[in-house]
PDB file of C-alpha atoms in Angstrom:
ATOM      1  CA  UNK A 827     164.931 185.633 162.119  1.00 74.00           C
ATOM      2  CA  UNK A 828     167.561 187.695 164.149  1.00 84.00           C
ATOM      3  CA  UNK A 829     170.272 187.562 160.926  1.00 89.00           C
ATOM      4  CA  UNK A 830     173.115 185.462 162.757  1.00 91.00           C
ATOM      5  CA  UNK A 831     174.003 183.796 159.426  1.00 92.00           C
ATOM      6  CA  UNK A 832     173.125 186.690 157.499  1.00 93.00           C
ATOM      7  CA  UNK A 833     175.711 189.076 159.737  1.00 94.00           C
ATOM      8  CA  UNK A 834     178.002 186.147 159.238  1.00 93.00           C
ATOM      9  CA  UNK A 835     177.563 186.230 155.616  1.00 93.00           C
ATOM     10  CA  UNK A 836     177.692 189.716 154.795  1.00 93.00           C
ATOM     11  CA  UNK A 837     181.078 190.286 157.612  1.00 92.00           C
ATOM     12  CA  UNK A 838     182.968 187.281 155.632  1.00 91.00           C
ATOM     13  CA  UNK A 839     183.363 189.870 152.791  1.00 87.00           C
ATOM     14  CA  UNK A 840     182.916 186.380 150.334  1.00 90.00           C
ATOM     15  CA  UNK A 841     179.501 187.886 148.787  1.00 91.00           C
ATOM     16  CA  UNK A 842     178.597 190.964 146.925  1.00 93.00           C
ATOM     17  CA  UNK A 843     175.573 190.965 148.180  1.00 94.00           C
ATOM     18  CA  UNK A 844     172.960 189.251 151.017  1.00 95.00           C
ATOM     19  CA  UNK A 845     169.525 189.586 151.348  1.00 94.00           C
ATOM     20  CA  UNK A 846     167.598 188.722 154.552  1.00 93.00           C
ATOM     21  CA  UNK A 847     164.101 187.673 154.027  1.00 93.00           C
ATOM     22  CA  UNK A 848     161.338 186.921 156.891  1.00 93.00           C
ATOM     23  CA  UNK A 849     157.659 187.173 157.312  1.00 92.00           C
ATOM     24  CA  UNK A 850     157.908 188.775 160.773  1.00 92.00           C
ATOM     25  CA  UNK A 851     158.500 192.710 160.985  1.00 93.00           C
ATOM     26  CA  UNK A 852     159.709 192.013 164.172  1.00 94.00           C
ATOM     27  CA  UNK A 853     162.100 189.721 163.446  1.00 92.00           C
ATOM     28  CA  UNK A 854     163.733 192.051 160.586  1.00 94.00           C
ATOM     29  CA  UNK A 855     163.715 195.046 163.220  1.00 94.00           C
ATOM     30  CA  UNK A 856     165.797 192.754 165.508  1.00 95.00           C
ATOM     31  CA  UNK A 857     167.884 191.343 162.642  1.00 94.00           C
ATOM     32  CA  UNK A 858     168.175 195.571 161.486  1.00 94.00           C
ATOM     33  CA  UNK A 859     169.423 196.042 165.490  1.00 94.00           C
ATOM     34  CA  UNK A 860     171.824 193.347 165.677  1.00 94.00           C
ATOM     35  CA  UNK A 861     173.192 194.322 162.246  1.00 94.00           C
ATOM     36  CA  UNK A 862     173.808 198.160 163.349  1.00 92.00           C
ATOM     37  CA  UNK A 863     175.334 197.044 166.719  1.00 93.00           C
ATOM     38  CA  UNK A 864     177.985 195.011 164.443  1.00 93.00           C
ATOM     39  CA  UNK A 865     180.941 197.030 164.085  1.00 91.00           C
ATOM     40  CA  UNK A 866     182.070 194.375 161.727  1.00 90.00           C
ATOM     41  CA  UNK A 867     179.493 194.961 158.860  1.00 89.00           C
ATOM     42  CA  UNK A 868     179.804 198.511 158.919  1.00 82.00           C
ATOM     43  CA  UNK A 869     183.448 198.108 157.411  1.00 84.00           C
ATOM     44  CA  UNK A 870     182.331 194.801 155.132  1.00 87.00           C
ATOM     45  CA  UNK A 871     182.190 195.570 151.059  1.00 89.00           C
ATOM     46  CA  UNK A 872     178.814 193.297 150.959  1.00 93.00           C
ATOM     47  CA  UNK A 873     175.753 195.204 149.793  1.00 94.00           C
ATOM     48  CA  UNK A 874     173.007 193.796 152.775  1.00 94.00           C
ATOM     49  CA  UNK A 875     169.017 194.201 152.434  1.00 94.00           C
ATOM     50  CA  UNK A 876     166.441 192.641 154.738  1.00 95.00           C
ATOM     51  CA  UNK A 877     163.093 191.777 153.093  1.00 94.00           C
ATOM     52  CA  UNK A 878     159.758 190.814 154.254  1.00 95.00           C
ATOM     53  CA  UNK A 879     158.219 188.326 152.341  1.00 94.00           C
ATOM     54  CA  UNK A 880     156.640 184.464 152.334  1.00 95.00           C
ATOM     55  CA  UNK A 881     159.065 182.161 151.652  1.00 96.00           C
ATOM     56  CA  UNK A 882     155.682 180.656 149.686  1.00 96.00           C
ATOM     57  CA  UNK A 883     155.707 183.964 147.569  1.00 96.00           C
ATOM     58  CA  UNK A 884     159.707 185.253 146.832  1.00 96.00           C
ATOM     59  CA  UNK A 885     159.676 188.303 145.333  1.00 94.00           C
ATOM     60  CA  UNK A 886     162.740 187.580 143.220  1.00 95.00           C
ATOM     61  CA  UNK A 887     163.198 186.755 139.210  1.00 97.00           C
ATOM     62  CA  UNK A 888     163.562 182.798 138.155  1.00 98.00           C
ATOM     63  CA  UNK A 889     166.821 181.786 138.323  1.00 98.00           C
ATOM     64  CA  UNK A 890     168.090 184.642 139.900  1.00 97.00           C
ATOM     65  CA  UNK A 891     169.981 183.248 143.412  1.00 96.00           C
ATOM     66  CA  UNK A 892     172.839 181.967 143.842  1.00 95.00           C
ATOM     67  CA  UNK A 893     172.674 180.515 147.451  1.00 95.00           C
ATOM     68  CA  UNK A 894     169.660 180.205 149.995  1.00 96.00           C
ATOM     69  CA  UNK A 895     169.880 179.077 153.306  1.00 96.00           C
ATOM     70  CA  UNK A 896     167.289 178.642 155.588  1.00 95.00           C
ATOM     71  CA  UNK A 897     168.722 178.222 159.128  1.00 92.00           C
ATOM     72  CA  UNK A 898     165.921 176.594 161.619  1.00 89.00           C
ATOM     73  CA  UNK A 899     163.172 177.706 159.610  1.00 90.00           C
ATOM     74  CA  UNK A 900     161.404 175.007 157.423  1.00 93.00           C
ATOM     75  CA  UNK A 901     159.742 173.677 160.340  1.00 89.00           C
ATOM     76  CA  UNK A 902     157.736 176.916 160.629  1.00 88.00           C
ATOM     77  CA  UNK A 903     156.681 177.095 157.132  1.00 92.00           C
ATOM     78  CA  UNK A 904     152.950 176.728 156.545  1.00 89.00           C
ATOM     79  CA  UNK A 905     153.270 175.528 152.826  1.00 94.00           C
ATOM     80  CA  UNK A 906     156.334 173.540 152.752  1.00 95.00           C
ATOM     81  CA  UNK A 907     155.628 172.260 149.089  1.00 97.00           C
ATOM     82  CA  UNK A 908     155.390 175.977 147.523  1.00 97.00           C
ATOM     83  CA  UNK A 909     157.642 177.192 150.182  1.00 97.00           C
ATOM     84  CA  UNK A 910     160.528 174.451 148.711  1.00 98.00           C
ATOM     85  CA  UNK A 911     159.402 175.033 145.356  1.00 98.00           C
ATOM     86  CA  UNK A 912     159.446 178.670 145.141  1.00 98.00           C
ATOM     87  CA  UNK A 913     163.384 178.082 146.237  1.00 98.00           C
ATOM     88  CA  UNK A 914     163.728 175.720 143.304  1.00 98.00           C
ATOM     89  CA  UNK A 915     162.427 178.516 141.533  1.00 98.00           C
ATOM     90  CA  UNK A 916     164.712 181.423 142.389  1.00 98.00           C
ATOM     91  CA  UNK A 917     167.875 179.162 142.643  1.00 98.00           C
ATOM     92  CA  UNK A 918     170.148 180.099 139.567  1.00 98.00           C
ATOM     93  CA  UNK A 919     171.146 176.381 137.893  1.00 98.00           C
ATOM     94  CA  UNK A 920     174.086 175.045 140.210  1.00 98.00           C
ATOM     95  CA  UNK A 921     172.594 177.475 142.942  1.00 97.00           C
ATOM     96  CA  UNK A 922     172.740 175.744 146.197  1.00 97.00           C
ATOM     97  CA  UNK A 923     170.233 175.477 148.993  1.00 98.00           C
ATOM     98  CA  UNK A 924     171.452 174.796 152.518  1.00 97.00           C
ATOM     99  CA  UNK A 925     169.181 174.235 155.152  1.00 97.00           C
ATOM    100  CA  UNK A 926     168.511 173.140 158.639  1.00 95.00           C
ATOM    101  CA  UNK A 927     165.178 172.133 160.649  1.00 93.00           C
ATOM    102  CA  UNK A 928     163.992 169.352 163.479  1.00 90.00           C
ATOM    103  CA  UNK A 929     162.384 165.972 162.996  1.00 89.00           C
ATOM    104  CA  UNK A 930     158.751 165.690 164.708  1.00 80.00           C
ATOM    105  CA  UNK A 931     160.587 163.953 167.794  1.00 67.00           C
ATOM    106  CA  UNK A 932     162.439 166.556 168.810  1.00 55.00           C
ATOM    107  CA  UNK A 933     159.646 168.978 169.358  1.00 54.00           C
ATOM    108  CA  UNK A 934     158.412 165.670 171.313  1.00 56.00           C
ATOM    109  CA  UNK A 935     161.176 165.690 173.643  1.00 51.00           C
ATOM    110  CA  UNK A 936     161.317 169.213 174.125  1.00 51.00           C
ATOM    111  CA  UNK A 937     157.558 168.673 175.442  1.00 52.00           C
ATOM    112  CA  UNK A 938     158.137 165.588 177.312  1.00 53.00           C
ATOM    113  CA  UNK A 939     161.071 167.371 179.254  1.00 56.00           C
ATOM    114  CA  UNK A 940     158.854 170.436 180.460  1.00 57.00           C
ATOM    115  CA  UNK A 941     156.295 168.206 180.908  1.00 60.00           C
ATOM    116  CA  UNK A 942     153.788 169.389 178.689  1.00 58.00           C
ATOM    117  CA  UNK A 943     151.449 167.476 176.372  1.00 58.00           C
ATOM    118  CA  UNK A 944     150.782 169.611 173.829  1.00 52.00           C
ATOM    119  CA  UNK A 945     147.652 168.528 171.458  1.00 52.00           C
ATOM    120  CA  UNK A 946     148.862 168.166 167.641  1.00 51.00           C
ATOM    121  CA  UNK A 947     146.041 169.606 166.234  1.00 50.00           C
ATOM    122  CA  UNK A 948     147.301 172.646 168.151  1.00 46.00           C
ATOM    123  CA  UNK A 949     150.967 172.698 166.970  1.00 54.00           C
ATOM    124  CA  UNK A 950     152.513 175.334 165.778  1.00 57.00           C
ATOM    125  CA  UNK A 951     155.520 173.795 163.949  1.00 67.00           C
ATOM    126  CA  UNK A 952     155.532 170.713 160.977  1.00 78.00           C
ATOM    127  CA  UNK A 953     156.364 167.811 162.142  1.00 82.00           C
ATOM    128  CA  UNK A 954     158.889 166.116 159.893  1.00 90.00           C
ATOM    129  CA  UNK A 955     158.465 162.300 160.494  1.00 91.00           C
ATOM    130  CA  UNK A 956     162.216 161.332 159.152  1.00 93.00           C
ATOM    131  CA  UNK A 957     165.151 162.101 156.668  1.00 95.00           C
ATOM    132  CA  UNK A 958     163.635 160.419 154.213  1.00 96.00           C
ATOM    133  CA  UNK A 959     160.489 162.319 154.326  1.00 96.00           C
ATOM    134  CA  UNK A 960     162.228 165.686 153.842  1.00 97.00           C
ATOM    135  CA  UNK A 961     164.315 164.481 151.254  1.00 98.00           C
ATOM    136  CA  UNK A 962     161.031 163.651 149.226  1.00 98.00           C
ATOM    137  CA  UNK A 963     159.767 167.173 149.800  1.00 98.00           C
ATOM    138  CA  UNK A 964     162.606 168.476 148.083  1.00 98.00           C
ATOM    139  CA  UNK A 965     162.815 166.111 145.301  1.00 98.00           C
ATOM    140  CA  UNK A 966     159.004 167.255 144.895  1.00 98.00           C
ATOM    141  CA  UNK A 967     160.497 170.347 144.844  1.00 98.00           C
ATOM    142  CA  UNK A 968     162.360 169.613 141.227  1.00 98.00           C
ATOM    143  CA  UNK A 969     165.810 168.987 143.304  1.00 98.00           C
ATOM    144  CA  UNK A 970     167.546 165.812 141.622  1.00 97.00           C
ATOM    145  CA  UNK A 971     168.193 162.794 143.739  1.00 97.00           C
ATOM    146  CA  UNK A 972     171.491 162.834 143.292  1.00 98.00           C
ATOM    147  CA  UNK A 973     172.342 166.861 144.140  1.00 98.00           C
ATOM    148  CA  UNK A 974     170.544 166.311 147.008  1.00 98.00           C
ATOM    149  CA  UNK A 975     172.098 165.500 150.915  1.00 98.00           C
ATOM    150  CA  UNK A 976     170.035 164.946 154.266  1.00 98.00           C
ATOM    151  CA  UNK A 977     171.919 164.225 157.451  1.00 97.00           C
ATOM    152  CA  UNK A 978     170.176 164.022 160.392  1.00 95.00           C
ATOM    153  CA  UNK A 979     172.592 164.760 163.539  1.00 93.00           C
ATOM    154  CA  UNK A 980     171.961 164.264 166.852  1.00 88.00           C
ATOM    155  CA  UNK A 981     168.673 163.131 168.004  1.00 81.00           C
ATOM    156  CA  UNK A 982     166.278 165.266 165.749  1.00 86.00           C
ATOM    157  CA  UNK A 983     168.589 168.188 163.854  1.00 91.00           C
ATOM    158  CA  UNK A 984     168.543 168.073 160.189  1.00 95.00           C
ATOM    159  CA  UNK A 985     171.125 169.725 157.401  1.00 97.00           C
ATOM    160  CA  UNK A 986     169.860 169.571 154.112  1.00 98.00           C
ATOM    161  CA  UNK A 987     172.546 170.904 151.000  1.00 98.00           C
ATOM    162  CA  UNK A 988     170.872 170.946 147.572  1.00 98.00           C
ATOM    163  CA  UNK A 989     172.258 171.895 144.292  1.00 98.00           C
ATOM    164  CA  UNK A 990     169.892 172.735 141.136  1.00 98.00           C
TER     165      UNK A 990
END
């Protein structure tokens, strides 16, 4: 989206190199803004690229990434089963996938507080029923039960860490 994890990625100076990936040209030209207004990145050593592409459709080799985060995203995703497995895909073995997204109910509350009623047949976002039900997905995915962690925080926030 607008790259605040990817300008904190590429200022810590830890990685040799970060790619940004979204399906919205918009959102890269604000992510390619906020990265130029960042006097920090200018002086960082990490080689940074920002991609278009469908998380359903990564344009990258088999085994070939180290680390993918997906911060407030899955919840967007049309195809979260090729979306999640297309990460399995890319993930080197030991890679690690870090992500965070919403339960159903907190889209629920969000509508109940500005009073809307919002038909699900019209929703724009998935609607992840539970922990449990994301931590399925991703063992669908080809993640193993045991290199996988859900925590739900809060009232509806999820982070997900997975290791191939």
């Amino acid at each position: 989206a607008t790259g605040l994890f990817t300008r904190r990625f590429a200022k810590s100076n830890e990685y040799t190199r970060v790619i940004a990936c979204d399906y919205s040209d918009s959102m890269l030209t604000e992510a390619r803004r906020r990265i130029r207004a960042d006097p920090e990145i200018v002086t960082s050593s990490t080689k940074l690229d920002l991609v278009r592409c469908d998380v359903g459709q990564i344009p990258m080799k088999t085994n070939s990434v180290d680390v993918f985060h997906a911060g407030a995203a899955m919840h967007c995703w049309p195809e979260i089963e090729r979306s999640l497995k297309e990460i399995h895909r890319v993930l080197t073995p030991g890679g690690r996938y870090f992500a965070t997204t919403f339960l159903g109910n907190y889209f629920a509350n969000i509508e109940r507080a500005q009073g809307s009623d919002v038909d699900p047949s019209m929703q724009a976002f998935q609607l992840f029923p539970s922990a449990d039900f994301l931590r399925d997905l991703l063992l669908d995915a080809g993640f193993e039960e045991e290199k996988v962690d859900v925590e739900v925080v809060g009232r509806g926030c999820v982070i997900m860490r997975c290791e191939k």
